Amino acid sequence: MSRDVRGLADQDRSVRLSVLDRLLLLARDGDHDAAQVLRAVVADYRRFDPEICTRALNQVCLFGDASLAGPLLDCLADAEYGCQAWAATACGRLGIDAAIPRLIDLLAHPDGLAREAACQALGQLGEETAIAALAARLDDPAEFVRAAAGAALAEIGGQGALASLWRAFESRSYPRMGYVAAALAQFGPLVFDRLALATRHEDPEMRFWAARALGSTGDPRAATILTRLAAEDDGVTRTGAHVRTAARTALKTLRRTSSDEEIRQP
């Protein structure tokens, strides 16, 4: 064990990475000693190069447990070390609820990767108190963060998250609404009637994304609505996208989802 720890701190990067890769492979095969060394890396992360810590945390499910809560919280708050995004990911995967306040703070981090990781972790933790902070990130400058915030709200679920997403949908102020539509679709029956009504909205932008969302709900009632849009709707969005094209794409998605469900049936 001590030899592996020394190897992970070796001055030669290739040696460090070789030792780490071997330990991760062993941990994947259930090796207790390898998992212990990897936990020691996280527990004393400041002793190691940030690359070793980040690569280890990417595979935290292979070795992580509740004993890492304290070090991960420290790492999450350690802006100087530069491993906050990976610490956030680890907290989400390990279910460390104590990290929630720091994850919410991380949503305002200047690095988009850190904001994205915080969104994902809060979604995994199902934290309802984070809904307002996540809703604010629906207007994030980085599209991948906006998408992560939408997905997190869908994962948290409930009326509060749905209300936040629907406000974003109705605002139509986003350059691309695909991530909001995809998140809304995850609410299924809770949002179906609203989406169906939105397909008759005067704004083709609303009709376009409502159609896309309906196709992803997997609800068979969407087929009639989408068929009508595909045949009758001549609307065009601000970017030149056609509502009827969105409806046709949504129909394909709906049929594919229905076929997958039939395959899964016993």
Short mmCIF file of C-alpha atoms in Angstrom, two decimals:
data_model
loop_
_atom_site.label_atom_id
_atom_site.label_comp_id
_atom_site.label_asym_id
_atom_site.label_seq_id
_atom_site.Cartn_x
_atom_site.Cartn_y
_atom_site.Cartn_z
CA MET A 1 0.00 0.00 0.00
CA SER A 2 2.74 2.51 0.93
CA ARG A 3 4.54 1.77 -2.34
CA ASP A 4 1.38 2.57 -4.31
CA VAL A 5 0.92 5.82 -2.41
CA ARG A 6 4.50 6.80 -3.19
CA GLY A 7 3.95 5.90 -6.83
CA LEU A 8 0.90 8.16 -6.99
CA ALA A 9 3.07 11.02 -5.76
CA ASP A 10 6.00 10.26 -8.07
CA GLN A 11 7.51 13.22 -9.94
CA ASP A 12 7.10 11.38 -13.22
CA ARG A 13 3.56 11.88 -14.56
CA SER A 14 3.62 8.63 -16.54
CA VAL A 15 4.47 6.71 -13.35
CA ARG A 16 1.67 8.40 -11.42
CA LEU A 17 -0.91 7.64 -14.08
CA SER A 18 0.29 4.06 -14.52
CA VAL A 19 -0.07 3.37 -10.80
CA LEU A 20 -3.50 4.99 -10.72
CA ASP A 21 -4.77 3.03 -13.72
CA ARG A 22 -3.61 -0.23 -12.13
CA LEU A 23 -5.33 0.60 -8.84
CA LEU A 24 -8.57 1.48 -10.59
CA LEU A 25 -8.52 -1.81 -12.49
CA LEU A 26 -7.93 -3.71 -9.26
CA ALA A 27 -10.69 -1.80 -7.50
CA ARG A 28 -13.05 -2.61 -10.36
CA ASP A 29 -12.32 -6.28 -9.70
CA GLY A 30 -13.13 -5.87 -6.01
CA ASP A 31 -9.61 -5.56 -4.61
CA HIS A 32 -9.99 -4.19 -1.07
CA ASP A 33 -6.41 -2.94 -0.75
CA ALA A 34 -6.60 -0.99 -4.02
CA ALA A 35 -9.86 0.62 -2.92
CA GLN A 36 -8.25 1.57 0.37
CA VAL A 37 -5.36 3.29 -1.40
CA LEU A 38 -7.77 5.22 -3.62
CA ARG A 39 -9.80 6.32 -0.62
CA ALA A 40 -6.55 7.50 0.96
CA VAL A 41 -5.87 9.64 -2.11
CA VAL A 42 -9.19 11.44 -1.69
CA ALA A 43 -8.85 11.66 2.08
CA ASP A 44 -5.46 13.37 1.76
CA TYR A 45 -6.01 14.93 -1.66
CA ARG A 46 -3.74 17.91 -1.08
CA ARG A 47 -0.78 15.53 -1.02
CA PHE A 48 -1.33 14.57 -4.64
CA ASP A 49 -1.34 16.24 -8.03
CA PRO A 50 -4.88 17.45 -8.94
CA GLU A 51 -4.85 15.22 -12.04
CA ILE A 52 -4.57 12.13 -9.84
CA CYS A 53 -7.44 13.30 -7.67
CA THR A 54 -9.71 14.18 -10.59
CA ARG A 55 -9.06 10.92 -12.40
CA ALA A 56 -9.72 8.98 -9.21
CA LEU A 57 -12.94 10.87 -8.51
CA ASN A 58 -14.15 10.13 -12.04
CA GLN A 59 -14.28 6.49 -10.91
CA VAL A 60 -15.36 7.12 -7.32
CA CYS A 61 -18.12 4.50 -7.45
CA LEU A 62 -15.39 1.83 -7.62
CA PHE A 63 -14.03 2.65 -4.20
CA GLY A 64 -15.93 5.49 -2.53
CA ASP A 65 -17.99 5.25 0.63
CA ALA A 66 -19.38 7.46 3.42
CA SER A 67 -15.92 7.85 4.95
CA LEU A 68 -15.04 10.27 2.13
CA ALA A 69 -17.78 12.79 3.01
CA GLY A 70 -15.45 15.06 5.00
CA PRO A 71 -12.61 15.19 2.48
CA LEU A 72 -15.03 15.68 -0.39
CA LEU A 73 -16.67 18.60 1.37
CA ASP A 74 -13.23 20.12 1.91
CA CYS A 75 -12.32 19.57 -1.73
CA LEU A 76 -15.63 21.03 -2.82
CA ALA A 77 -14.77 24.26 -1.02
CA ASP A 78 -11.10 24.29 -2.08
CA ALA A 79 -11.01 26.72 -5.00
CA GLU A 80 -7.23 26.87 -5.02
CA TYR A 81 -6.75 23.13 -5.60
CA GLY A 82 -9.03 23.20 -8.65
CA CYS A 83 -10.89 19.91 -8.24
CA GLN A 84 -14.32 21.26 -7.32
CA ALA A 85 -16.19 19.96 -10.35
CA TRP A 86 -14.98 16.41 -9.75
CA ALA A 87 -15.70 16.64 -6.03
CA ALA A 88 -19.24 17.75 -6.88
CA THR A 89 -19.68 14.77 -9.19
CA ALA A 90 -18.43 12.42 -6.49
CA CYS A 91 -20.81 13.90 -3.91
CA GLY A 92 -23.73 13.30 -6.23
CA ARG A 93 -22.74 9.74 -7.04
CA LEU A 94 -22.12 8.83 -3.40
CA GLY A 95 -25.29 10.52 -2.16
CA ILE A 96 -23.59 12.95 0.21
CA ASP A 97 -26.47 15.19 1.30
CA ALA A 98 -24.20 17.31 3.50
CA ALA A 99 -22.71 18.72 0.30
CA ILE A 100 -25.97 20.37 -0.79
CA PRO A 101 -25.27 23.92 0.52
CA ARG A 102 -21.83 23.94 -1.10
CA LEU A 103 -23.22 22.53 -4.33
CA ILE A 104 -25.77 25.33 -4.46
CA ASP A 105 -22.95 27.84 -3.93
CA LEU A 106 -21.01 26.13 -6.72
CA LEU A 107 -23.79 27.00 -9.17
CA ALA A 108 -22.32 30.51 -9.25
CA HIS A 109 -18.76 29.30 -9.95
CA PRO A 110 -17.00 31.08 -12.85
CA ASP A 111 -16.08 27.73 -14.44
CA GLY A 112 -18.90 26.23 -16.49
CA LEU A 113 -17.71 22.67 -15.79
CA ALA A 114 -18.11 23.30 -12.06
CA ARG A 115 -21.60 24.72 -12.55
CA GLU A 116 -22.57 21.76 -14.73
CA ALA A 117 -21.27 19.25 -12.16
CA ALA A 118 -23.14 21.05 -9.37
CA CYS A 119 -26.37 20.85 -11.40
CA GLN A 120 -25.91 17.15 -12.03
CA ALA A 121 -25.09 16.39 -8.39
CA LEU A 122 -28.10 18.31 -7.08
CA GLY A 123 -30.31 16.40 -9.49
CA GLN A 124 -28.91 13.08 -8.29
CA LEU A 125 -29.46 14.12 -4.68
CA GLY A 126 -33.05 15.12 -5.48
CA GLU A 127 -32.72 18.33 -3.52
CA GLU A 128 -35.92 20.40 -3.65
CA THR A 129 -34.32 23.37 -1.86
CA ALA A 130 -32.07 23.78 -4.90
CA ILE A 131 -34.95 24.30 -7.35
CA ALA A 132 -34.76 28.11 -7.37
CA ALA A 133 -30.97 28.12 -7.83
CA LEU A 134 -31.20 25.54 -10.62
CA ALA A 135 -33.99 27.49 -12.31
CA ALA A 136 -31.68 30.51 -12.40
CA ARG A 137 -29.12 28.41 -14.28
CA LEU A 138 -31.66 27.80 -17.06
CA ASP A 139 -30.44 31.20 -18.25
CA ASP A 140 -26.75 30.33 -17.85
CA PRO A 141 -24.35 31.69 -20.50
CA ALA A 142 -23.20 28.14 -21.32
CA GLU A 143 -25.73 25.93 -23.10
CA PHE A 144 -24.36 22.74 -21.55
CA VAL A 145 -25.00 24.21 -18.09
CA ARG A 146 -28.55 25.20 -19.10
CA ALA A 147 -29.12 21.64 -20.27
CA ALA A 148 -27.72 20.22 -17.01
CA ALA A 149 -29.97 22.51 -14.98
CA GLY A 150 -33.02 21.40 -16.94
CA ALA A 151 -32.13 17.74 -16.54
CA ALA A 152 -31.55 18.24 -12.81
CA LEU A 153 -34.97 19.86 -12.36
CA ALA A 154 -36.57 16.94 -14.19
CA GLU A 155 -34.69 14.49 -11.98
CA ILE A 156 -35.83 16.28 -8.81
CA GLY A 157 -39.39 16.29 -10.12
CA GLY A 158 -42.48 17.58 -8.35
CA GLN A 159 -44.65 20.60 -8.87
CA GLY A 160 -41.97 23.13 -7.91
CA ALA A 161 -39.50 21.90 -10.51
CA LEU A 162 -42.25 21.62 -13.12
CA ALA A 163 -43.38 25.20 -12.45
CA SER A 164 -39.83 26.49 -12.92
CA LEU A 165 -39.42 24.69 -16.22
CA TRP A 166 -42.81 25.79 -17.47
CA ARG A 167 -42.03 29.43 -16.72
CA ALA A 168 -38.86 29.05 -18.77
CA PHE A 169 -40.83 27.41 -21.56
CA GLU A 170 -43.45 30.16 -21.64
CA SER A 171 -40.85 32.93 -21.59
CA ARG A 172 -39.46 31.86 -24.98
CA SER A 173 -36.44 34.01 -24.20
CA TYR A 174 -33.84 31.30 -24.73
CA PRO A 175 -31.88 30.91 -27.95
CA ARG A 176 -32.50 27.17 -27.90
CA MET A 177 -35.35 25.57 -25.99
CA GLY A 178 -34.50 21.94 -26.62
CA TYR A 179 -33.18 21.33 -23.11
CA VAL A 180 -36.31 22.83 -21.51
CA ALA A 181 -38.59 20.76 -23.76
CA ALA A 182 -36.63 17.58 -23.03
CA ALA A 183 -36.86 18.23 -19.29
CA LEU A 184 -40.60 18.93 -19.45
CA ALA A 185 -41.17 15.67 -21.30
CA GLN A 186 -39.89 13.76 -18.27
CA PHE A 187 -42.94 14.87 -16.29
CA GLY A 188 -45.24 12.83 -18.56
CA PRO A 189 -48.90 12.98 -17.48
CA LEU A 190 -48.27 15.97 -15.20
CA VAL A 191 -47.47 18.18 -18.18
CA PHE A 192 -49.25 16.48 -21.09
CA ASP A 193 -52.35 18.69 -21.14
CA ARG A 194 -50.25 21.89 -20.98
CA LEU A 195 -48.09 20.74 -23.88
CA ALA A 196 -51.15 19.72 -25.88
CA LEU A 197 -52.64 23.19 -25.38
CA ALA A 198 -49.31 24.80 -26.34
CA THR A 199 -49.48 23.11 -29.77
CA ARG A 200 -52.32 25.55 -30.55
CA HIS A 201 -50.45 28.63 -29.35
CA GLU A 202 -50.24 31.56 -31.77
CA ASP A 203 -46.43 31.54 -31.57
CA PRO A 204 -44.85 28.86 -33.83
CA GLU A 205 -41.89 28.74 -31.41
CA MET A 206 -44.20 27.38 -28.70
CA ARG A 207 -45.85 24.94 -31.08
CA PHE A 208 -42.47 23.71 -32.33
CA TRP A 209 -41.06 22.88 -28.89
CA ALA A 210 -44.36 21.61 -27.53
CA ALA A 211 -44.38 19.11 -30.39
CA ARG A 212 -40.83 18.03 -29.66
CA ALA A 213 -41.64 17.59 -25.97
CA LEU A 214 -44.82 15.60 -26.68
CA GLY A 215 -42.87 13.14 -28.78
CA SER A 216 -40.55 12.46 -25.86
CA THR A 217 -43.33 11.90 -23.29
CA GLY A 218 -44.02 8.41 -24.63
CA ASP A 219 -47.74 9.12 -24.16
CA PRO A 220 -49.80 7.47 -26.96
CA ARG A 221 -52.28 10.37 -26.85
CA ALA A 222 -49.59 12.53 -28.45
CA ALA A 223 -49.84 10.67 -31.77
CA THR A 224 -53.10 12.33 -32.85
CA ILE A 225 -51.84 15.81 -31.96
CA LEU A 226 -48.52 15.33 -33.71
CA THR A 227 -50.17 13.88 -36.81
CA ARG A 228 -52.35 17.00 -37.03
CA LEU A 229 -49.36 19.31 -36.70
CA ALA A 230 -47.38 17.38 -39.29
CA ALA A 231 -50.24 17.67 -41.79
CA GLU A 232 -51.57 21.17 -41.11
CA ASP A 233 -49.07 23.44 -39.36
CA ASP A 234 -47.17 25.75 -41.71
CA GLY A 235 -45.53 27.73 -38.90
CA VAL A 236 -41.84 28.66 -38.97
CA THR A 237 -39.73 29.64 -35.94
CA ARG A 238 -37.38 32.61 -35.68
CA THR A 239 -34.50 30.37 -36.75
CA GLY A 240 -36.33 29.05 -39.80
CA ALA A 241 -37.33 25.69 -38.33
CA HIS A 242 -40.70 24.29 -39.42
CA VAL A 243 -43.32 23.17 -36.92
CA ARG A 244 -44.45 20.34 -39.18
CA THR A 245 -40.87 19.04 -39.29
CA ALA A 246 -40.72 19.07 -35.50
CA ALA A 247 -43.98 17.14 -35.39
CA ARG A 248 -42.70 14.51 -37.81
CA THR A 249 -39.50 14.11 -35.81
CA ALA A 250 -41.55 13.86 -32.62
CA LEU A 251 -43.76 11.18 -34.13
CA LYS A 252 -40.69 9.09 -34.91
CA THR A 253 -39.47 9.55 -31.36
CA LEU A 254 -42.89 8.59 -29.99
CA ARG A 255 -43.07 5.44 -32.12
CA ARG A 256 -39.53 4.44 -31.19
CA THR A 257 -40.30 4.94 -27.49
CA SER A 258 -43.48 2.88 -27.82
CA SER A 259 -41.59 0.08 -29.57
CA ASP A 260 -38.94 0.07 -26.84
CA GLU A 261 -41.67 -0.19 -24.19
CA GLU A 262 -43.26 -3.14 -25.98
CA ILE A 263 -39.89 -4.90 -26.11
CA ARG A 264 -39.45 -4.40 -22.36
CA GLN A 265 -42.86 -5.84 -21.57
CA PRO A 266 -42.63 -9.39 -20.07
#
